[in-house]
Short mmCIF file of C-alpha atoms in Angstrom, two decimals:
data_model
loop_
_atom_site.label_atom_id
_atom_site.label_comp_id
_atom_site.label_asym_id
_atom_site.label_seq_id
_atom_site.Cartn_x
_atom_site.Cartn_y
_atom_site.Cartn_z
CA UNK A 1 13.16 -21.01 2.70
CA UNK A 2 12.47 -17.54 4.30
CA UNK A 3 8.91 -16.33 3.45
CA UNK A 4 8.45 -12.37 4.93
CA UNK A 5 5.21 -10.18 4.54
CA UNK A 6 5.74 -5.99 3.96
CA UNK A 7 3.26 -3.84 5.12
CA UNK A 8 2.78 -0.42 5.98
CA UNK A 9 2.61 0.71 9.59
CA UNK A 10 0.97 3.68 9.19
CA UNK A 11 -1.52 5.49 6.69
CA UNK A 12 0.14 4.30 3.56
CA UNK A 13 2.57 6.29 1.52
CA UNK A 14 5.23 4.67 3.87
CA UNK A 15 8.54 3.87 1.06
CA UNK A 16 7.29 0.63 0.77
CA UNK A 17 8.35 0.17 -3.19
CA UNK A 18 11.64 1.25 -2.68
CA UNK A 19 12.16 -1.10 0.43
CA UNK A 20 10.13 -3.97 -1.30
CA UNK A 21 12.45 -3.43 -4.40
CA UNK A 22 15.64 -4.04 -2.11
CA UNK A 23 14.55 -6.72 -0.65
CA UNK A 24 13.65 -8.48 -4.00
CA UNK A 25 17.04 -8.86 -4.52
CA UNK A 26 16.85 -11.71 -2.14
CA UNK A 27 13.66 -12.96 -2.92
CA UNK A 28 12.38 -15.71 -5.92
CA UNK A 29 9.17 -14.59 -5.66
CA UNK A 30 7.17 -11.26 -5.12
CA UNK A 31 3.41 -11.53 -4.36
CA UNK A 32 1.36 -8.49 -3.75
CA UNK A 33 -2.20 -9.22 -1.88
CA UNK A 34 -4.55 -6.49 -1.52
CA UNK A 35 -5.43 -3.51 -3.12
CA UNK A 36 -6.07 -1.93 -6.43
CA UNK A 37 -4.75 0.19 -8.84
CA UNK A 38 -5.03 3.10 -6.73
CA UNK A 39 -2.15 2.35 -4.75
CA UNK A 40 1.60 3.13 -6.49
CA UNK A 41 5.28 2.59 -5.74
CA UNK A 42 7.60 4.96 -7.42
CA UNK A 43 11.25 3.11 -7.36
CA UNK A 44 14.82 4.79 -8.53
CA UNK A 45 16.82 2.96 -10.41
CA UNK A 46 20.36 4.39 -11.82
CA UNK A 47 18.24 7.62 -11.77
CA UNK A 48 15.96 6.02 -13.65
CA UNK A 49 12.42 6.02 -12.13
CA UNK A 50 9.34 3.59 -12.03
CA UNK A 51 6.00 4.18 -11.34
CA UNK A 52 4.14 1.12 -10.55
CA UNK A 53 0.74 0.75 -9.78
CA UNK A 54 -0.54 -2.84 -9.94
CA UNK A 55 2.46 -4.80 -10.63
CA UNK A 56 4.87 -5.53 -7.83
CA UNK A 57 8.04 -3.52 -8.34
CA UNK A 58 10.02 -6.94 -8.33
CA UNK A 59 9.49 -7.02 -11.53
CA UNK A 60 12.48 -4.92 -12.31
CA UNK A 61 14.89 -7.74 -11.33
CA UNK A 62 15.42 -9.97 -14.04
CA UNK A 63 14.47 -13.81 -12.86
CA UNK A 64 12.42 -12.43 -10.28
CA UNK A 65 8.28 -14.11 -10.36
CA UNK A 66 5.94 -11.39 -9.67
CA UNK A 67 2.01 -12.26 -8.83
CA UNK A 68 -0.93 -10.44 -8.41
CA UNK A 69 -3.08 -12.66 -5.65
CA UNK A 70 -6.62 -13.12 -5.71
CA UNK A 71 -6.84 -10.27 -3.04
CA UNK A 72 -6.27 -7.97 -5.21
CA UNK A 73 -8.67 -6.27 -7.31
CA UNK A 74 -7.89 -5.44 -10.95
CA UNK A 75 -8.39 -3.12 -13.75
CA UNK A 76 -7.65 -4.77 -17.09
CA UNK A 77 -6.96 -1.20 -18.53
CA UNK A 78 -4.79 -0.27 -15.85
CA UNK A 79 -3.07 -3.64 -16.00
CA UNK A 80 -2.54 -4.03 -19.58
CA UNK A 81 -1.44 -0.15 -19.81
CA UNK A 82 1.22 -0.90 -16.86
CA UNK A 83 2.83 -4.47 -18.97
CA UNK A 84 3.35 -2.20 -21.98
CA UNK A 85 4.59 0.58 -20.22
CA UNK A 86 7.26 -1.98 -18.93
CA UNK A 87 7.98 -3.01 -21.96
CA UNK A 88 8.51 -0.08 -23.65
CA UNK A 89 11.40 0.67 -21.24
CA UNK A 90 13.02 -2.83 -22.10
CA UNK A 91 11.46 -4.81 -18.48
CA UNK A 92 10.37 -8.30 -19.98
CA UNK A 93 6.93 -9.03 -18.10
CA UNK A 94 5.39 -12.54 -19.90
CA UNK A 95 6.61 -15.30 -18.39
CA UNK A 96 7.56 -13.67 -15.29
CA UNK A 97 4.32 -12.02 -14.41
CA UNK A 98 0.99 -14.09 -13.04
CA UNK A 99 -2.78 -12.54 -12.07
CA UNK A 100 -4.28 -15.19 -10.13
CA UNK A 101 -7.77 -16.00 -11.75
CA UNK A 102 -9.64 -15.41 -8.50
CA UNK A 103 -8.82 -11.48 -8.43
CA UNK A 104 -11.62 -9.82 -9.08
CA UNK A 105 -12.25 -7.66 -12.13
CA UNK A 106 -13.10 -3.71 -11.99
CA UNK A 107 -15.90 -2.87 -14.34
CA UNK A 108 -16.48 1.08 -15.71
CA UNK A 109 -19.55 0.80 -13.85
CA UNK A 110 -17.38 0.25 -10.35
CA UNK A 111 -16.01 3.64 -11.57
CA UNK A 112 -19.33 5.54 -11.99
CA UNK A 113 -20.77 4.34 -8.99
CA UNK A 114 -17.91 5.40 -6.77
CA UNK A 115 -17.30 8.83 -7.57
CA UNK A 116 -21.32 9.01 -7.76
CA UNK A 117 -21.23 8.07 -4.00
CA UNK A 118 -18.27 10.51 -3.45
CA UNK A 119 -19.98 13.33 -5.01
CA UNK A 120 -23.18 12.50 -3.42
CA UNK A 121 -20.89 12.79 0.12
CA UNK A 122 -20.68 16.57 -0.12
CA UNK A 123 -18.51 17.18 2.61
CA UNK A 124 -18.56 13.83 4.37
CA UNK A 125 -16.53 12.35 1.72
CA UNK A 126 -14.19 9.49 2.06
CA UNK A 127 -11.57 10.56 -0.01
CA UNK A 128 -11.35 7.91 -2.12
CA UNK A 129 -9.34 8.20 -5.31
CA UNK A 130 -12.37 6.96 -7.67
CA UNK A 131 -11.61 4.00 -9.48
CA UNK A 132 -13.87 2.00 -8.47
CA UNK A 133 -11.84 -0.14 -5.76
CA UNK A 134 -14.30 -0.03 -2.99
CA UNK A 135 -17.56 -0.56 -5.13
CA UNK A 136 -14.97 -3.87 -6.59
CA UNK A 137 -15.15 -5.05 -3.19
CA UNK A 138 -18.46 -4.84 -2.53
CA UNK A 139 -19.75 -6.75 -5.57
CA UNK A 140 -16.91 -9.47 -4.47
CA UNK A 141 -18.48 -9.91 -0.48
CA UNK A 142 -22.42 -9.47 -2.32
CA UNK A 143 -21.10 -12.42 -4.44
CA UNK A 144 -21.97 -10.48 -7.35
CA UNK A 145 -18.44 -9.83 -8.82
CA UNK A 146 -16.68 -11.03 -11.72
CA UNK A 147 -13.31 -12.31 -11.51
CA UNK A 148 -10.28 -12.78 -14.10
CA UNK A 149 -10.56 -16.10 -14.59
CA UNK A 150 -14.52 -15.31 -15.91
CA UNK A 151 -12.36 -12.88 -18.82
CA UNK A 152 -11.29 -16.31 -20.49
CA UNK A 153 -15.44 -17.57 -20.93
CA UNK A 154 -16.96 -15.19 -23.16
CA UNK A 155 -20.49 -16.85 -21.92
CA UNK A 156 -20.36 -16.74 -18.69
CA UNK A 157 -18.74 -13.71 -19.12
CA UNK A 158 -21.61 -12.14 -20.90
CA UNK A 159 -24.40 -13.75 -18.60
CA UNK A 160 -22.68 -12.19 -15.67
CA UNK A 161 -22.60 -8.17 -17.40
CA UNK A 162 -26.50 -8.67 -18.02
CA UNK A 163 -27.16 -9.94 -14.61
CA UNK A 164 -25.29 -7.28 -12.71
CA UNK A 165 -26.60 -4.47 -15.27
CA UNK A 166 -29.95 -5.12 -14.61
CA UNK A 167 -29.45 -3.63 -11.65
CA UNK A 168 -26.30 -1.61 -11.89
CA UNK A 169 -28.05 1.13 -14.71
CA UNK A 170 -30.87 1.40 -12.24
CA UNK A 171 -28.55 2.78 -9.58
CA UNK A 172 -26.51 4.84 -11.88
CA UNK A 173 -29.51 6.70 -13.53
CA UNK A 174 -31.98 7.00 -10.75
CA UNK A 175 -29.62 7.76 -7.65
CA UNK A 176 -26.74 9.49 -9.84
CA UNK A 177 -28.27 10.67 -12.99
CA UNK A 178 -25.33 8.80 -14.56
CA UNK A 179 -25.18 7.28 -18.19
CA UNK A 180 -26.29 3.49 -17.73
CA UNK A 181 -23.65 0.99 -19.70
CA UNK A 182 -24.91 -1.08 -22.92
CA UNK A 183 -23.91 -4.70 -21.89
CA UNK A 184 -22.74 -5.90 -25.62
CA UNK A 185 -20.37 -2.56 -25.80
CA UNK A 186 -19.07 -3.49 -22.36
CA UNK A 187 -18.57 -7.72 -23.12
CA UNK A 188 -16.87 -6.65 -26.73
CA UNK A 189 -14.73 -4.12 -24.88
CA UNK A 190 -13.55 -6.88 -21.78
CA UNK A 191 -12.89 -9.67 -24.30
CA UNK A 192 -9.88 -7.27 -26.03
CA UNK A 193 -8.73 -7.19 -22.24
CA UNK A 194 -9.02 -11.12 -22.23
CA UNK A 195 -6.61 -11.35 -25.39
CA UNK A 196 -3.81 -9.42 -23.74
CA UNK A 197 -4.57 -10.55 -20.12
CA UNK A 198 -4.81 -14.40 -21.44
CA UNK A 199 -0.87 -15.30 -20.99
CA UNK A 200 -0.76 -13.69 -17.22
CA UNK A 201 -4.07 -15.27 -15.63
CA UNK A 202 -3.12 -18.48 -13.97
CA UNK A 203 -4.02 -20.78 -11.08
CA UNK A 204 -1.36 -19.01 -8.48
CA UNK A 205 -1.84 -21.07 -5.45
CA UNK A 206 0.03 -24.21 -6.96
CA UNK A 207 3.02 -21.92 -8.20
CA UNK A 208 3.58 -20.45 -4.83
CA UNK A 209 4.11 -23.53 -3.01
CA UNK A 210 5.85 -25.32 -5.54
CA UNK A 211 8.28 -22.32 -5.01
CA UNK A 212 8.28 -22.67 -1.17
CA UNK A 213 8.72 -26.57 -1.53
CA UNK A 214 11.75 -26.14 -3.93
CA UNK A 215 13.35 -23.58 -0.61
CA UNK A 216 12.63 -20.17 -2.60
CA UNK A 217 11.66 -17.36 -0.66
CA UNK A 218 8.81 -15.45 -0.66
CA UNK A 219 8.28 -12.14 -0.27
CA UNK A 220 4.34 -10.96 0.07
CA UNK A 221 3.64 -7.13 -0.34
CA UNK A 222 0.78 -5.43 0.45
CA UNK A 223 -0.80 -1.81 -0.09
CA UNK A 224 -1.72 1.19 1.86
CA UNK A 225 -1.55 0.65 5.40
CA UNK A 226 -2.54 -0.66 8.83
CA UNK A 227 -4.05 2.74 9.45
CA UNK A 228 -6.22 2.48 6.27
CA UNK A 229 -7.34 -1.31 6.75
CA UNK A 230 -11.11 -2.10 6.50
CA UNK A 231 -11.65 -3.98 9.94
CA UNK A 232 -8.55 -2.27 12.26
CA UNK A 233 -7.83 1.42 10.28
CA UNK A 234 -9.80 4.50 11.17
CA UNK A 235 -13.41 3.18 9.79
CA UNK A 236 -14.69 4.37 7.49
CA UNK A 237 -11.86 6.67 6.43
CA UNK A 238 -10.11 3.57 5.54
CA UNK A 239 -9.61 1.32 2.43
CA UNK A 240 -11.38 -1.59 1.33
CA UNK A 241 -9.34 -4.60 1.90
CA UNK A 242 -7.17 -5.94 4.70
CA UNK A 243 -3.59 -4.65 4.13
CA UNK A 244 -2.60 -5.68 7.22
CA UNK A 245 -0.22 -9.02 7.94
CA UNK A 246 -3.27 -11.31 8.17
CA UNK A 247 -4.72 -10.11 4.33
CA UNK A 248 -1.55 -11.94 3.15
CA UNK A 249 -3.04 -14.85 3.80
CA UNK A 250 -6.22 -14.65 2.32
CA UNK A 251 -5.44 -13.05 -0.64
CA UNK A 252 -2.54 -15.13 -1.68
CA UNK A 253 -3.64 -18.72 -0.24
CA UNK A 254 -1.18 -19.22 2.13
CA UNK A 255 -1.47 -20.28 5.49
CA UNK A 256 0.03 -18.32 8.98
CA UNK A 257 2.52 -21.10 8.91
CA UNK A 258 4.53 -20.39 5.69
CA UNK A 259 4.47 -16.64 7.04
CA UNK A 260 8.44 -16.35 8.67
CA UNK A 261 8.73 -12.80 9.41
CA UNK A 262 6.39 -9.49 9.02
CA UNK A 263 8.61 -6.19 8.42
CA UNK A 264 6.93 -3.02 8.83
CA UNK A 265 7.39 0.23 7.20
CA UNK A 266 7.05 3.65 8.85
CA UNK A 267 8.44 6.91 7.88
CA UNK A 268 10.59 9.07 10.14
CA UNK A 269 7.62 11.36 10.62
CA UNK A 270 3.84 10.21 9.57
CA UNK A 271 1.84 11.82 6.83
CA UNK A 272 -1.38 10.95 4.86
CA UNK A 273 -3.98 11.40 2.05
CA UNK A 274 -7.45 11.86 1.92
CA UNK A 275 -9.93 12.45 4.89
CA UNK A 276 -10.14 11.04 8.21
CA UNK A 277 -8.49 11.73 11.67
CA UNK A 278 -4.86 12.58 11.78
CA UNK A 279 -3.42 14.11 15.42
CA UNK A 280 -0.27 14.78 14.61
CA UNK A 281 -0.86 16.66 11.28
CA UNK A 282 1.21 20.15 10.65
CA UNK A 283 -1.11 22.12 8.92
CA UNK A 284 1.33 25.11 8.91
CA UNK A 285 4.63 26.07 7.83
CA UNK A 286 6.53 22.82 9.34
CA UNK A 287 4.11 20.33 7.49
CA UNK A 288 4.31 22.00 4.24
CA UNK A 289 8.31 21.96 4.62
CA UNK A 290 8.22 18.04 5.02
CA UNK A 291 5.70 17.87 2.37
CA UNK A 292 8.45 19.56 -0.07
CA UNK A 293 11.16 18.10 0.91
CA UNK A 294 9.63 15.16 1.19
CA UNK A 295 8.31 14.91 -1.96
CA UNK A 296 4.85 13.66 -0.55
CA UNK A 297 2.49 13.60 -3.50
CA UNK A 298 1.03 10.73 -4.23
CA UNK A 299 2.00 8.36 -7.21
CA UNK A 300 -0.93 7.40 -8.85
CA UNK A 301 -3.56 10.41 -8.08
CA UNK A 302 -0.61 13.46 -7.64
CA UNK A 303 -2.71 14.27 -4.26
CA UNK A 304 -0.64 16.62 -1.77
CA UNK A 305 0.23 14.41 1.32
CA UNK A 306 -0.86 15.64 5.29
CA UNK A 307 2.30 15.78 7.14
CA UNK A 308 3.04 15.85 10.85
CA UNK A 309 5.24 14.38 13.29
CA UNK A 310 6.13 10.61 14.22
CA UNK A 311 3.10 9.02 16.09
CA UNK A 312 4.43 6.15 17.72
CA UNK A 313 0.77 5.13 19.45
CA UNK A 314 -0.02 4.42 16.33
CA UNK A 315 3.41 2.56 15.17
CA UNK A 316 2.71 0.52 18.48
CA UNK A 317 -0.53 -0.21 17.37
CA UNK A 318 0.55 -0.90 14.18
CA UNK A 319 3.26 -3.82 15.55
CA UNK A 320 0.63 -5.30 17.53
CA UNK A 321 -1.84 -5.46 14.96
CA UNK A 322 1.13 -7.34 12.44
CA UNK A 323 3.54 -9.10 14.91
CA UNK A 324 6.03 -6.76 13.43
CA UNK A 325 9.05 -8.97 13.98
CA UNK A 326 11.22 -5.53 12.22
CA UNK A 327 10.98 -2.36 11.20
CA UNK A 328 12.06 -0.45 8.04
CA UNK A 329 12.22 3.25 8.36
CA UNK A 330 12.03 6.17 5.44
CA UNK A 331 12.47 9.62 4.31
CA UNK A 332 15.10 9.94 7.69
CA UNK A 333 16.90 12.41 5.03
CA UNK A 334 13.49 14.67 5.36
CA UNK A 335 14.13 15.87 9.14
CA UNK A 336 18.06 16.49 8.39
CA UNK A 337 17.42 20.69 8.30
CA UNK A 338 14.85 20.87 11.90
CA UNK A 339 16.41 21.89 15.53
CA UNK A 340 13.89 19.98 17.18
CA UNK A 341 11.84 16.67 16.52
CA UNK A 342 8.60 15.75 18.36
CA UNK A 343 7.48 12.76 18.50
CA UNK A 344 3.76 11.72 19.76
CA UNK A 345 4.11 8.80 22.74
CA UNK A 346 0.56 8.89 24.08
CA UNK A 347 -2.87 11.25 24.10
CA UNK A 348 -5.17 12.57 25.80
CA UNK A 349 -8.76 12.18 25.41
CA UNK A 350 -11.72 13.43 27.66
CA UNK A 351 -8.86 14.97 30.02
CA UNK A 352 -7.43 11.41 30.50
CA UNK A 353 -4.29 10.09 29.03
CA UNK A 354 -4.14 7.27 26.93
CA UNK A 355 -1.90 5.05 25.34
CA UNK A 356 -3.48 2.63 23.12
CA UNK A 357 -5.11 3.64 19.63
CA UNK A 358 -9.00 4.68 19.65
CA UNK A 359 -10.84 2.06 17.89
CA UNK A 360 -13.31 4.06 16.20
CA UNK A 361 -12.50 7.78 14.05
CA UNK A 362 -14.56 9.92 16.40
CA UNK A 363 -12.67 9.26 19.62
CA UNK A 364 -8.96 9.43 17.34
CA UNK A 365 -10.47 12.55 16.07
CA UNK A 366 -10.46 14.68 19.50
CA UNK A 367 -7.54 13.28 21.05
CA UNK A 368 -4.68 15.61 21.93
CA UNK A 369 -1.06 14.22 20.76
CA UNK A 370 1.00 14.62 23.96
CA UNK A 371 4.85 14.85 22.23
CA UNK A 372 8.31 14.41 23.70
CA UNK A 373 10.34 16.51 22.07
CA UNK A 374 13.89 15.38 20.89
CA UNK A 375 17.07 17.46 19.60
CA UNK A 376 17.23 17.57 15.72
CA UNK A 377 21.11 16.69 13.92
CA UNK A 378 20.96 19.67 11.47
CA UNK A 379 23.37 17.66 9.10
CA UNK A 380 22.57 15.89 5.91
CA UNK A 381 21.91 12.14 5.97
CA UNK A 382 21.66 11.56 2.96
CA UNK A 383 23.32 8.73 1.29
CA UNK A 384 24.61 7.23 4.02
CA UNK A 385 24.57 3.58 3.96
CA UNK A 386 26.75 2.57 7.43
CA UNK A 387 25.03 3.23 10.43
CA UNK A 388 28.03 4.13 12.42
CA UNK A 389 28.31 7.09 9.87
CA UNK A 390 25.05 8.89 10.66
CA UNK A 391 24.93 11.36 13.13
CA UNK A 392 25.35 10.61 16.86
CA UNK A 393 21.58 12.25 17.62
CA UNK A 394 19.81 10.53 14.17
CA UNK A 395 21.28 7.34 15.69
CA UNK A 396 19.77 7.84 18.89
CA UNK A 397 16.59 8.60 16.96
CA UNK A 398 16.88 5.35 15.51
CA UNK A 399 17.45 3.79 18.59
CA UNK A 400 14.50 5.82 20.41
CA UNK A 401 11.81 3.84 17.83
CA UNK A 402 13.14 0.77 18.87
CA UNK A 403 12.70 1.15 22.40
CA UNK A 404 9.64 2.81 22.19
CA UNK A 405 7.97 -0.21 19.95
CA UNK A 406 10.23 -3.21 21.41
CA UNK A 407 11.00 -4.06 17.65
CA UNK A 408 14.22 -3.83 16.30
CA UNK A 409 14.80 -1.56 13.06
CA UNK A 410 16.03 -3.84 10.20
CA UNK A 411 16.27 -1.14 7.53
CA UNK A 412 16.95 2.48 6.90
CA UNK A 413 16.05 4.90 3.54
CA UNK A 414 18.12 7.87 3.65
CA UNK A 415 17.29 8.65 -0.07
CA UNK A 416 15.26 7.86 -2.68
CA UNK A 417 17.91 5.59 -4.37
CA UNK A 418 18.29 2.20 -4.39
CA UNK A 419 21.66 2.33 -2.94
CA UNK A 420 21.00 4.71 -0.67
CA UNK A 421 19.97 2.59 2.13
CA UNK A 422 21.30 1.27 5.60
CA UNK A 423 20.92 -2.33 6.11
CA UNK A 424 21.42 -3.18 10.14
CA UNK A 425 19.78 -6.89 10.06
CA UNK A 426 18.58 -8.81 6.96
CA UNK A 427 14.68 -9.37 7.11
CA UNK A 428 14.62 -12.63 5.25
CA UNK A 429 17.29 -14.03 7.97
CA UNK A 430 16.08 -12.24 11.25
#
């Protein structure tokens, strides 16, 4: 039994689906823990490509269990729109998918009351993609949210609406001038959800460790980022869960020990979406050519990515934060045309020079990257799946990350394919 937790080392965005979709090959079981809907994976498969938003992308391996943990927050909608989706393209999803009854459920009114806020921002917005994830969260800490398992009780389902209502409209119409929600229209509308969702919600603690007592590995998959996590990302430009190592164990039910191995996922450069502080960002000719190349718009909203170079203060940060034990990194295809490559090792802030990542926004936002620059290969990676057949220099860039984080690099994505991968130590083992 090997159980190994993926998350993103930097701002999200990272290649995560495609890596989590290799590994699945060697896992029983794929759990994701966080997040909403507003994350998404997009995953090639004999050209062939999946967009998935809620539903871990192990699902595209036949005999593979997928679950949605309790740390995750769900829209039925989204959900149910996602299984049929699947199964319009011949993926079998009953019996092989499970939404643990603890996730909690987003309501329209988590919606409204989120891209109220956002509007009300002006321009101290979040950036938030507006469906209702962070207002989800807050009516799950205020103990005020309603959770899948409350879909299969039409009464208590009902008493619940007119309880949070009462006070929900009152928000919406006075501080928004939104349209308040009728609480019978809303019920009728979740039970339909509860019909279709009824075969997936289960009690998913027991099935995960009746897996890891019969020696079936695990693999637990989280969204976004370390960069974007509520309690160590840059507050408050951040999301509104833990998507760090340590969320894996709250929102699955599993304890540190059955955790075996954490395998983080950076790209070859760093980009990201939405506002907040980012001091390595191109905004210029360079960032827009990785953005192209790159392909870095995001899956579920379409938003154009912020590119710049490789920040490794924040990678370092990033292993500390998740006892990275390996790393997995992407898009190396994307720097194949440049001379030159920076890369960030420290920065400087109030004419000092620093090496360790700002804990709060304002500081990260006036630090000065200080970069070391390193010769580009200017020859195309991609495809390559044997180390020993990249080129000499995007080896030694390889090597460089290693040294410079003191973890060694398990896996590496030169292409959006499947195949098109190089695997240098196998994460479940190491």
């Amino acid at each position: 039994m090997a159980n190994l937790v993926v998350v993103g080392a930097q701002w999200g965005d990272e290649g995560k689906g495609k890596i989590v979709d290799i590994l699945t090959e060697r896992a029983d079981v794929v759990a994701r823990f966080q997040g909403g809907h507003n994350a998404g994976h997009t995953v090639v498969v004999d050209d062939e490509e999946f967009i998935l938003h809620l539903i871990p992308s192990g699902i595209l391996h036949e005999g593979t269990t997928c679950v949605i943990g309790n740390g995750v927050v769900v829209d039925p909608k989204a959900l149910i729109s996602e299984i049929r989706e699947l199964e319009g393209r011949g993926i079998r999803v009953e019996g092989r998918l499970y939404v643990s009854n603890k996730a909690h459920v987003i309501m329209p009114y988590h919606v409204a009351i989120d891209q109220g806020s956002e509007q009300s921002k002006g321009s101290d917005k979040i950036g938030t993609t507006g469906r209702g994830i962070g207002p989800c969260y807050v009516d799950k800490m205020g103990r005020s949210g309603i959770r899948a398992g409350d879909l299969l009780r039409p009464e208590d389902l009902r008493a619940k609406l007119e309880k949070n209502l009462g006070w929900v409209n009152v928000v919406l119409k006075e501080l928004y001038g939104a349209k308040p929600f009728d609480v019978g229209a809303l019920h009728a509308e979740y039970l339909k959800f509860a019909e279709d969702l009824a075969p997936f919600i289960a009690d998913v603690s027991p099935r995960l460790f009746s897996a890891m007592d019969s020696g079936k590995h695990l693999l637990l998959e989280g969204a976004q980022g370390t960069l974007l996590d509520v309690d160590h990302g840059t507050y408050p430009f951040v999301t509104s869960s833990s998507p760090t190592a340590g969320g894996a164990c709250t929102g699955l039910g599993i304890g540190p020990n059955h955790i075996h191995g954490v395998l983080g996922i950076t790209k070859a450069y760093t980009t990201r979406v939405g506002s907040g502080p980012f001091p390595t960002e191109q905004d210029n000719d360079l960032g827009q050519a990785l953005r192209k190349k790159g392909g870095e718009y995001g899956a579920t909203t379409g938003r154009a990515r912020r590119c710049g170079w490789l920040d490794m203060v924040a990678v370092r940060y990033a292993v500390r934060t998740n006892s990275l034990t390996g790393l997995a990194i992407t898009k190396l295809d994307v720097l194949d045309d440049l001379e030159e490559i920076k890369v960030c090792t420290a920065y400087k802030l109030n004419g000092k020079t620093i090496d360790s990542f700002p804990y709060d926004a304002e500081s990260l936002a006036r630090v000065e990257p200080v970069y070391e620059t390193l010769p580009g290969w200017k020859q195309s990676t991609v495809g390559v799946v044997n180390f020993d057949k990249l080129p000499a220099v995007a080896q030694d860039y390889i090597r460089y990350i290693e040294k410079a984080t003191g973890v060694p690099v398990d896996m590496v994505s030169t292409g959006k394919k499947r195949s098109e991968t190089i695997i240098l130590r196998d994460p479940f083992k190491a």
